[in-house]
Amino acid sequence: MSSNEKQTNPVETSTLPRAEPPVVQPTALETITATNHGKQNMECRCSGICDFLCRKRTIDDEPSIAGGLDNNHKRHVYKLKKNLIEIEQHLGLLEKFQGSSSRRIELRDHLKKLDEIINENKEQEAGHAGTKTPAWIPKISKEIMKFRQQISSTDRLYEKLSLSADLQSSTRSKGGSGVHELGNVHQSASFSSTSFYNEIADIFRGLDERKQFFLSCFTVFPENAVVKRRIFVYWGLGEDKLAPVTNGKNAGEASSDASVTEDKPEKIVDRILEEFLEKGLIEAFTKKRKQRKHVKSYKMHPLVRSAVIQISKQARFFDYAEKGNVLYWRHWAYIEPMGKRELVENVLLPQCGRLCLLQAEEHEQFLETKPLTAEGLSPLPQISDDYLEKIVTLFNVNEPFPDLELAWLSKLRDKSNGGQLNKEPSAEDWLSKMKNAQVICLGSWPGSAKPHIEVESIEFLKGLMSRKNLRFLSLQGISGITELPDSVSKDSNLVILDLKECHNLEVLPEEIIKLKKLRYLDLSNCYLLAHMPQGLGALSELQVLKGFVIGNSQRKSSGTLDDLKGLRKLRKLTINASSEEFPTPDDLCALNELGEKGVLRKLTIAWWGAKLADQEGNGAKREDQNGREGNCWKRLIPDSKQQKSKTRNDQQVGKLPMKLRKLDLQCFPMSKAKWLTPNSLPHLKKLYIRGGNLATLEDLDKKNWLEVKTLRLKYLGDLKMTWIKMQESFPKLKYLEKVKCPGITLCPCDEHGVWMTDES
């Protein structure tokens, strides 16, 4: 595990001694002294914080100061003052803290950074005029939240809760994080009385209903799970929560949402997640340095998650079991009727309309539990048709066999209702009763640990026939799906169809063109999909299409890029080409029309069948659309044609859309291309090239890439360029990522191959 992936266990119950009630020193804020194994003392002066508190105390006393601030500004200042005073009161704990020296240093560094931020902004505050809240106040609030989390996780919570049962460590993480977890903290009455919890509750209440929902969604995923933005986009669209906010609507919402002019769901979600980041509710996650705007993965601190679980339960967004997992919860218990030990199973079902599938706990762990009496067992829940019709979301968290689990629920339904089984219960029975479901996510979710998910057959999909309310259907990563039934095309309001990583999928039904409201179609990494159906141009609402296959098949029924010309709303396209001849002049013409007459701005092309230069004998590398490394595909192209591609002079004519903003080329088979020049792509801002035979990024006219700010180059053995030449060719470059490109020399990259400017 790299240094960037290291995670801190909030409570080390095996080494942390029980804290005694601290003696709070009035001057603790000015000096923090921690003993480093009894050898030396560390002192951190916090004059900036003290000065900040003194200055803020004059707000009530000086009408001239208060008069220049609006109520919103005053509210921020009062909250900062309250939080800083609270930190002042609890810093005495650090003097008695006997944890590791690295832990003390971490807490000291948080306080030092907070002090520096305040000192840096003294002049800005002095020169501030007007009623708008200064931009530096959110920065201070975020750092305060981080510091309070650190104190809560090791000192204040331990001292307040003190009961080991409330802070049991658990090494079992279904999210695959591999760190200890905080078990059952959310159940403690002491936890809900802490100021940390109250702070989270205050923030939650200050959010509008949409933001409360998205924050609650983080609790669905296992503790310490890393979650990608994409799932929030899909889920929000599925439950119709991403309509743009206009002026005069939903009064009281944040001004950043009130002025929305662009209705792209990704932008709306980005603003919401950015607000969560600023408030310290979530953390951005990355394995290497990235530009802030390029970070699309997030995680929630376990203590924040515990607080949000309790608050979300009260708000009825989700229902939870005792351990904090979302319902439903399938569990076992032992009874001893007539002196004979017997295992029985039961289930807790949610009442909020959102049903989540979790892998059932192994019943062996109940062997040591105290047997229950038959009277002590909870009765089986009654599952009526009305209950199923109220379910709006079915979400698979980590169940590896979702169809079998739904079949078990269907059997339980029949049993609880006293019905007789005329046929074997199935997942189809359960799904067919969910008539009002908007979101059905049975596969893996973006950012998950990619567990193996498998179904016995595709029969369960027949239960989704004619779902007029279904907007988001995900079968991502499910093995065993070789084709989609025609019945899927009857889900007339489907907005998102996610078939990513369905590795056994071989064909799409021609009836898919009947999904007239479809906006997102993801076929990424469906490697057995050899061709596309004709007529995809009928999907007039389509905005994102990933995994469009350009094959060698001469079948008349195969779709081509010409079929997409009518997609005027298509803004992002990913193509999997199995021919070295791609793109032909006809292909370039079709792509150009998508950009010039439409809104295509992001284009990815991956060549599956290219034979690539291999200078080191290790095979050219590529990353799939999940970022995982692997060998470029070598198939469908005869060796004779592959060899020709290495020496053939590219005579293709035509250009890619001039308005492209992002271009991603994977396993590019040629040494150069006339359409890959600064002149042909004058508005390009992001250029990614991963694997292949590309040897130059220059054109004959010696023009520079004037607008490119982000450049990622990976596994390019033939490309040669010095750092000086790169700066000349990319004068606005702000971010460079270079991986295994031996011909690119003298670049000031870090150990991960990353260089970026300070303003990035």
mmCIF file of C-alpha atoms in Angstrom, residues 53-252:
data_model
loop_
_atom_site.group_PDB
_atom_site.id
_atom_site.type_symbol
_atom_site.label_atom_id
_atom_site.label_comp_id
_atom_site.label_asym_id
_atom_site.label_seq_id
_atom_site.Cartn_x
_atom_site.Cartn_y
_atom_site.Cartn_z
ATOM 1 C CA LEU A 53 -10.788 34.893 18.909
ATOM 2 C CA CYS A 54 -10.021 38.285 20.424
ATOM 3 C CA ARG A 55 -10.907 40.102 17.220
ATOM 4 C CA LYS A 56 -14.174 38.201 16.808
ATOM 5 C CA ARG A 57 -15.249 39.003 20.364
ATOM 6 C CA THR A 58 -15.445 42.670 19.354
ATOM 7 C CA ILE A 59 -18.210 42.010 16.830
ATOM 8 C CA ASP A 60 -20.948 42.289 19.457
ATOM 9 C CA ASP A 61 -19.298 45.289 21.117
ATOM 10 C CA GLU A 62 -18.464 47.327 18.001
ATOM 11 C CA PRO A 63 -21.540 48.359 15.969
ATOM 12 C CA SER A 64 -19.259 49.758 13.270
ATOM 13 C CA ILE A 65 -17.838 46.277 12.681
ATOM 14 C CA ALA A 66 -21.125 44.427 12.903
ATOM 15 C CA GLY A 67 -22.838 46.909 10.642
ATOM 16 C CA GLY A 68 -20.590 45.955 7.742
ATOM 17 C CA LEU A 69 -21.504 42.281 7.935
ATOM 18 C CA ASP A 70 -24.673 40.583 6.749
ATOM 19 C CA ASN A 71 -26.417 37.936 8.826
ATOM 20 C CA ASN A 72 -24.839 35.115 6.846
ATOM 21 C CA HIS A 73 -21.336 36.477 7.507
ATOM 22 C CA LYS A 74 -22.103 36.908 11.211
ATOM 23 C CA ARG A 75 -23.417 33.353 11.412
ATOM 24 C CA HIS A 76 -20.162 32.019 9.929
ATOM 25 C CA VAL A 77 -18.079 34.102 12.326
ATOM 26 C CA TYR A 78 -20.081 33.047 15.384
ATOM 27 C CA LYS A 79 -19.761 29.384 14.382
ATOM 28 C CA LEU A 80 -15.993 29.765 13.939
ATOM 29 C CA LYS A 81 -15.767 31.430 17.318
ATOM 30 C CA LYS A 82 -17.758 28.648 19.000
ATOM 31 C CA ASN A 83 -15.670 25.941 17.390
ATOM 32 C CA LEU A 84 -12.360 27.589 18.244
ATOM 33 C CA ILE A 85 -13.395 28.072 21.862
ATOM 34 C CA GLU A 86 -14.367 24.411 21.976
ATOM 35 C CA ILE A 87 -10.931 23.440 20.606
ATOM 36 C CA GLU A 88 -9.384 25.662 23.264
ATOM 37 C CA GLN A 89 -11.297 23.855 25.979
ATOM 38 C CA HIS A 90 -10.286 20.389 24.810
ATOM 39 C CA LEU A 91 -6.645 20.899 23.869
ATOM 40 C CA GLY A 92 -5.657 20.048 27.428
ATOM 41 C CA LEU A 93 -6.321 16.448 26.470
ATOM 42 C CA LEU A 94 -3.292 16.497 24.227
ATOM 43 C CA GLU A 95 -0.984 17.113 27.149
ATOM 44 C CA LYS A 96 -2.140 13.808 28.685
ATOM 45 C CA PHE A 97 -2.426 11.910 25.423
ATOM 46 C CA GLN A 98 -0.124 8.880 25.535
ATOM 47 C CA GLY A 99 -0.565 7.637 21.969
ATOM 48 C CA SER A 100 2.154 7.313 19.361
ATOM 49 C CA SER A 101 4.465 10.204 18.589
ATOM 50 C CA SER A 102 3.228 10.257 14.983
ATOM 51 C CA ARG A 103 -0.316 10.794 16.301
ATOM 52 C CA ARG A 104 0.769 13.748 18.414
ATOM 53 C CA ILE A 105 2.661 15.229 15.497
ATOM 54 C CA GLU A 106 -0.382 14.841 13.269
ATOM 55 C CA LEU A 107 -2.587 16.725 15.727
ATOM 56 C CA ARG A 108 0.074 19.392 16.173
ATOM 57 C CA ASP A 109 0.379 19.849 12.404
ATOM 58 C CA HIS A 110 -3.398 20.289 12.059
ATOM 59 C CA LEU A 111 -3.344 23.068 14.635
ATOM 60 C CA LYS A 112 -0.302 24.684 13.046
ATOM 61 C CA LYS A 113 -1.978 24.696 9.636
ATOM 62 C CA LEU A 114 -5.095 26.274 11.134
ATOM 63 C CA ASP A 115 -2.972 28.973 12.718
ATOM 64 C CA GLU A 116 -1.198 29.659 9.413
ATOM 65 C CA ILE A 117 -4.476 30.017 7.504
ATOM 66 C CA ILE A 118 -5.754 32.559 10.011
ATOM 67 C CA ASN A 119 -2.509 34.569 9.925
ATOM 68 C CA GLU A 120 -2.436 34.539 6.113
ATOM 69 C CA ASN A 121 -5.878 36.086 5.953
ATOM 70 C CA LYS A 122 -5.481 38.889 8.490
ATOM 71 C CA GLU A 123 -4.826 41.436 5.759
ATOM 72 C CA GLN A 124 -7.719 40.133 3.648
ATOM 73 C CA GLU A 125 -10.088 40.554 6.578
ATOM 74 C CA ALA A 126 -8.839 44.052 7.268
ATOM 75 C CA GLY A 127 -9.478 45.070 3.680
ATOM 76 C CA HIS A 128 -12.822 43.273 3.394
ATOM 77 C CA ALA A 129 -15.783 45.447 2.595
ATOM 78 C CA GLY A 130 -19.329 44.677 1.620
ATOM 79 C CA THR A 131 -21.792 42.039 2.689
ATOM 80 C CA LYS A 132 -20.455 38.991 0.860
ATOM 81 C CA THR A 133 -18.877 36.349 3.062
ATOM 82 C CA PRO A 134 -15.066 36.377 2.552
ATOM 83 C CA ALA A 135 -13.721 33.417 0.604
ATOM 84 C CA TRP A 136 -11.276 32.471 3.368
ATOM 85 C CA ILE A 137 -13.958 31.728 5.964
ATOM 86 C CA PRO A 138 -14.880 28.355 4.367
ATOM 87 C CA LYS A 139 -11.153 27.455 4.355
ATOM 88 C CA ILE A 140 -10.939 28.022 8.099
ATOM 89 C CA SER A 141 -14.188 26.124 8.690
ATOM 90 C CA LYS A 142 -12.892 23.124 6.742
ATOM 91 C CA GLU A 143 -9.621 23.001 8.698
ATOM 92 C CA ILE A 144 -11.495 23.315 11.994
ATOM 93 C CA MET A 145 -13.681 20.367 11.021
ATOM 94 C CA LYS A 146 -10.609 18.254 10.237
ATOM 95 C CA PHE A 147 -9.006 19.164 13.559
ATOM 96 C CA ARG A 148 -12.161 18.410 15.514
ATOM 97 C CA GLN A 149 -12.463 15.050 13.808
ATOM 98 C CA GLN A 150 -8.949 14.183 14.934
ATOM 99 C CA ILE A 151 -9.627 15.200 18.530
ATOM 100 C CA SER A 152 -12.968 13.372 18.557
ATOM 101 C CA SER A 153 -11.563 10.195 17.115
ATOM 102 C CA THR A 154 -8.831 9.659 19.671
ATOM 103 C CA ASP A 155 -9.325 11.851 22.681
ATOM 104 C CA ARG A 156 -12.722 13.419 23.295
ATOM 105 C CA LEU A 157 -14.785 10.454 22.116
ATOM 106 C CA TYR A 158 -12.671 8.016 24.079
ATOM 107 C CA GLU A 159 -12.953 10.152 27.179
ATOM 108 C CA LYS A 160 -16.698 10.753 26.723
ATOM 109 C CA LEU A 161 -17.802 7.288 25.668
ATOM 110 C CA SER A 162 -15.138 5.367 27.608
ATOM 111 C CA LEU A 163 -17.060 2.127 27.254
ATOM 112 C CA SER A 164 -15.161 -0.341 25.133
ATOM 113 C CA ALA A 165 -18.424 -1.768 23.826
ATOM 114 C CA ASP A 166 -19.112 1.529 22.091
ATOM 115 C CA LEU A 167 -15.733 1.583 20.414
ATOM 116 C CA GLN A 168 -15.173 -2.023 19.464
ATOM 117 C CA SER A 169 -12.723 -2.378 16.650
ATOM 118 C CA SER A 170 -13.703 -4.538 13.738
ATOM 119 C CA THR A 171 -11.259 -5.823 11.196
ATOM 120 C CA ARG A 172 -13.981 -7.074 8.956
ATOM 121 C CA SER A 173 -14.542 -4.563 6.176
ATOM 122 C CA LYS A 174 -16.808 -5.478 3.324
ATOM 123 C CA GLY A 175 -15.514 -2.443 1.532
ATOM 124 C CA GLY A 176 -12.083 -4.001 1.349
ATOM 125 C CA SER A 177 -10.392 -1.138 3.152
ATOM 126 C CA GLY A 178 -8.338 -3.391 5.393
ATOM 127 C CA VAL A 179 -8.424 -0.940 8.311
ATOM 128 C CA HIS A 180 -10.066 -1.213 11.694
ATOM 129 C CA GLU A 181 -13.569 0.168 11.892
ATOM 130 C CA LEU A 182 -15.555 1.988 14.543
ATOM 131 C CA GLY A 183 -18.334 -0.405 15.448
ATOM 132 C CA ASN A 184 -21.651 0.740 16.939
ATOM 133 C CA VAL A 185 -20.549 4.316 17.726
ATOM 134 C CA HIS A 186 -23.777 5.630 16.213
ATOM 135 C CA GLN A 187 -25.773 3.660 18.808
ATOM 136 C CA SER A 188 -24.257 5.432 21.779
ATOM 137 C CA ALA A 189 -26.318 8.094 23.537
ATOM 138 C CA SER A 190 -23.022 9.662 24.603
ATOM 139 C CA PHE A 191 -21.978 10.075 20.989
ATOM 140 C CA SER A 192 -25.188 11.900 20.079
ATOM 141 C CA SER A 193 -24.563 14.350 22.919
ATOM 142 C CA THR A 194 -21.077 15.350 21.768
ATOM 143 C CA SER A 195 -20.512 18.730 20.168
ATOM 144 C CA PHE A 196 -18.947 16.930 17.204
ATOM 145 C CA TYR A 197 -22.219 15.142 16.499
ATOM 146 C CA ASN A 198 -24.193 18.338 17.038
ATOM 147 C CA GLU A 199 -21.956 20.136 14.551
ATOM 148 C CA ILE A 200 -22.665 17.490 11.903
ATOM 149 C CA ALA A 201 -26.375 17.688 12.733
ATOM 150 C CA ASP A 202 -26.329 21.475 12.343
ATOM 151 C CA ILE A 203 -24.655 21.182 8.963
ATOM 152 C CA PHE A 204 -27.138 18.498 7.878
ATOM 153 C CA ARG A 205 -30.132 20.612 8.854
ATOM 154 C CA GLY A 206 -28.683 23.532 6.925
ATOM 155 C CA LEU A 207 -28.667 21.542 3.679
ATOM 156 C CA ASP A 208 -31.613 21.353 1.321
ATOM 157 C CA GLU A 209 -33.390 18.017 0.841
ATOM 158 C CA ARG A 210 -31.382 17.088 -2.244
ATOM 159 C CA LYS A 211 -28.034 17.586 -0.535
ATOM 160 C CA GLN A 212 -29.225 15.730 2.550
ATOM 161 C CA PHE A 213 -30.080 12.789 0.300
ATOM 162 C CA PHE A 214 -26.654 12.720 -1.371
ATOM 163 C CA LEU A 215 -24.865 12.986 1.974
ATOM 164 C CA SER A 216 -26.977 10.097 3.283
ATOM 165 C CA CYS A 217 -26.037 8.025 0.231
ATOM 166 C CA PHE A 218 -22.449 7.847 1.519
ATOM 167 C CA THR A 219 -23.700 5.725 4.435
ATOM 168 C CA VAL A 220 -24.991 3.044 2.050
ATOM 169 C CA PHE A 221 -21.452 2.043 1.174
ATOM 170 C CA PRO A 222 -19.190 0.118 3.582
ATOM 171 C CA GLU A 223 -17.078 2.034 6.046
ATOM 172 C CA ASN A 224 -13.943 3.531 4.461
ATOM 173 C CA ALA A 225 -15.226 2.715 0.963
ATOM 174 C CA VAL A 226 -13.997 4.898 -1.881
ATOM 175 C CA VAL A 227 -16.925 6.030 -4.006
ATOM 176 C CA LYS A 228 -16.796 7.626 -7.446
ATOM 177 C CA ARG A 229 -18.837 10.621 -8.471
ATOM 178 C CA ARG A 230 -20.513 8.662 -11.258
ATOM 179 C CA ILE A 231 -22.758 6.654 -8.926
ATOM 180 C CA PHE A 232 -24.177 9.872 -7.456
ATOM 181 C CA VAL A 233 -24.884 11.186 -10.949
ATOM 182 C CA TYR A 234 -26.667 7.978 -11.932
ATOM 183 C CA TRP A 235 -28.533 7.631 -8.647
ATOM 184 C CA GLY A 236 -29.565 11.285 -8.648
ATOM 185 C CA LEU A 237 -30.907 11.034 -12.174
ATOM 186 C CA GLY A 238 -32.636 7.774 -11.314
ATOM 187 C CA GLU A 239 -34.590 9.336 -8.458
ATOM 188 C CA ASP A 240 -35.040 12.545 -10.443
ATOM 189 C CA LYS A 241 -33.095 14.701 -7.990
ATOM 190 C CA LEU A 242 -30.812 16.496 -10.434
ATOM 191 C CA ALA A 243 -33.165 18.961 -12.045
ATOM 192 C CA PRO A 244 -31.385 22.360 -12.182
ATOM 193 C CA VAL A 245 -32.309 24.855 -9.512
ATOM 194 C CA THR A 246 -33.540 28.155 -10.936
ATOM 195 C CA ASN A 247 -33.799 31.619 -9.403
ATOM 196 C CA GLY A 248 -36.697 31.990 -7.045
ATOM 197 C CA LYS A 249 -37.051 28.243 -6.520
ATOM 198 C CA ASN A 250 -36.349 26.490 -3.263
ATOM 199 C CA ALA A 251 -35.677 29.644 -1.341
ATOM 200 C CA GLY A 252 -32.973 29.393 1.216
#
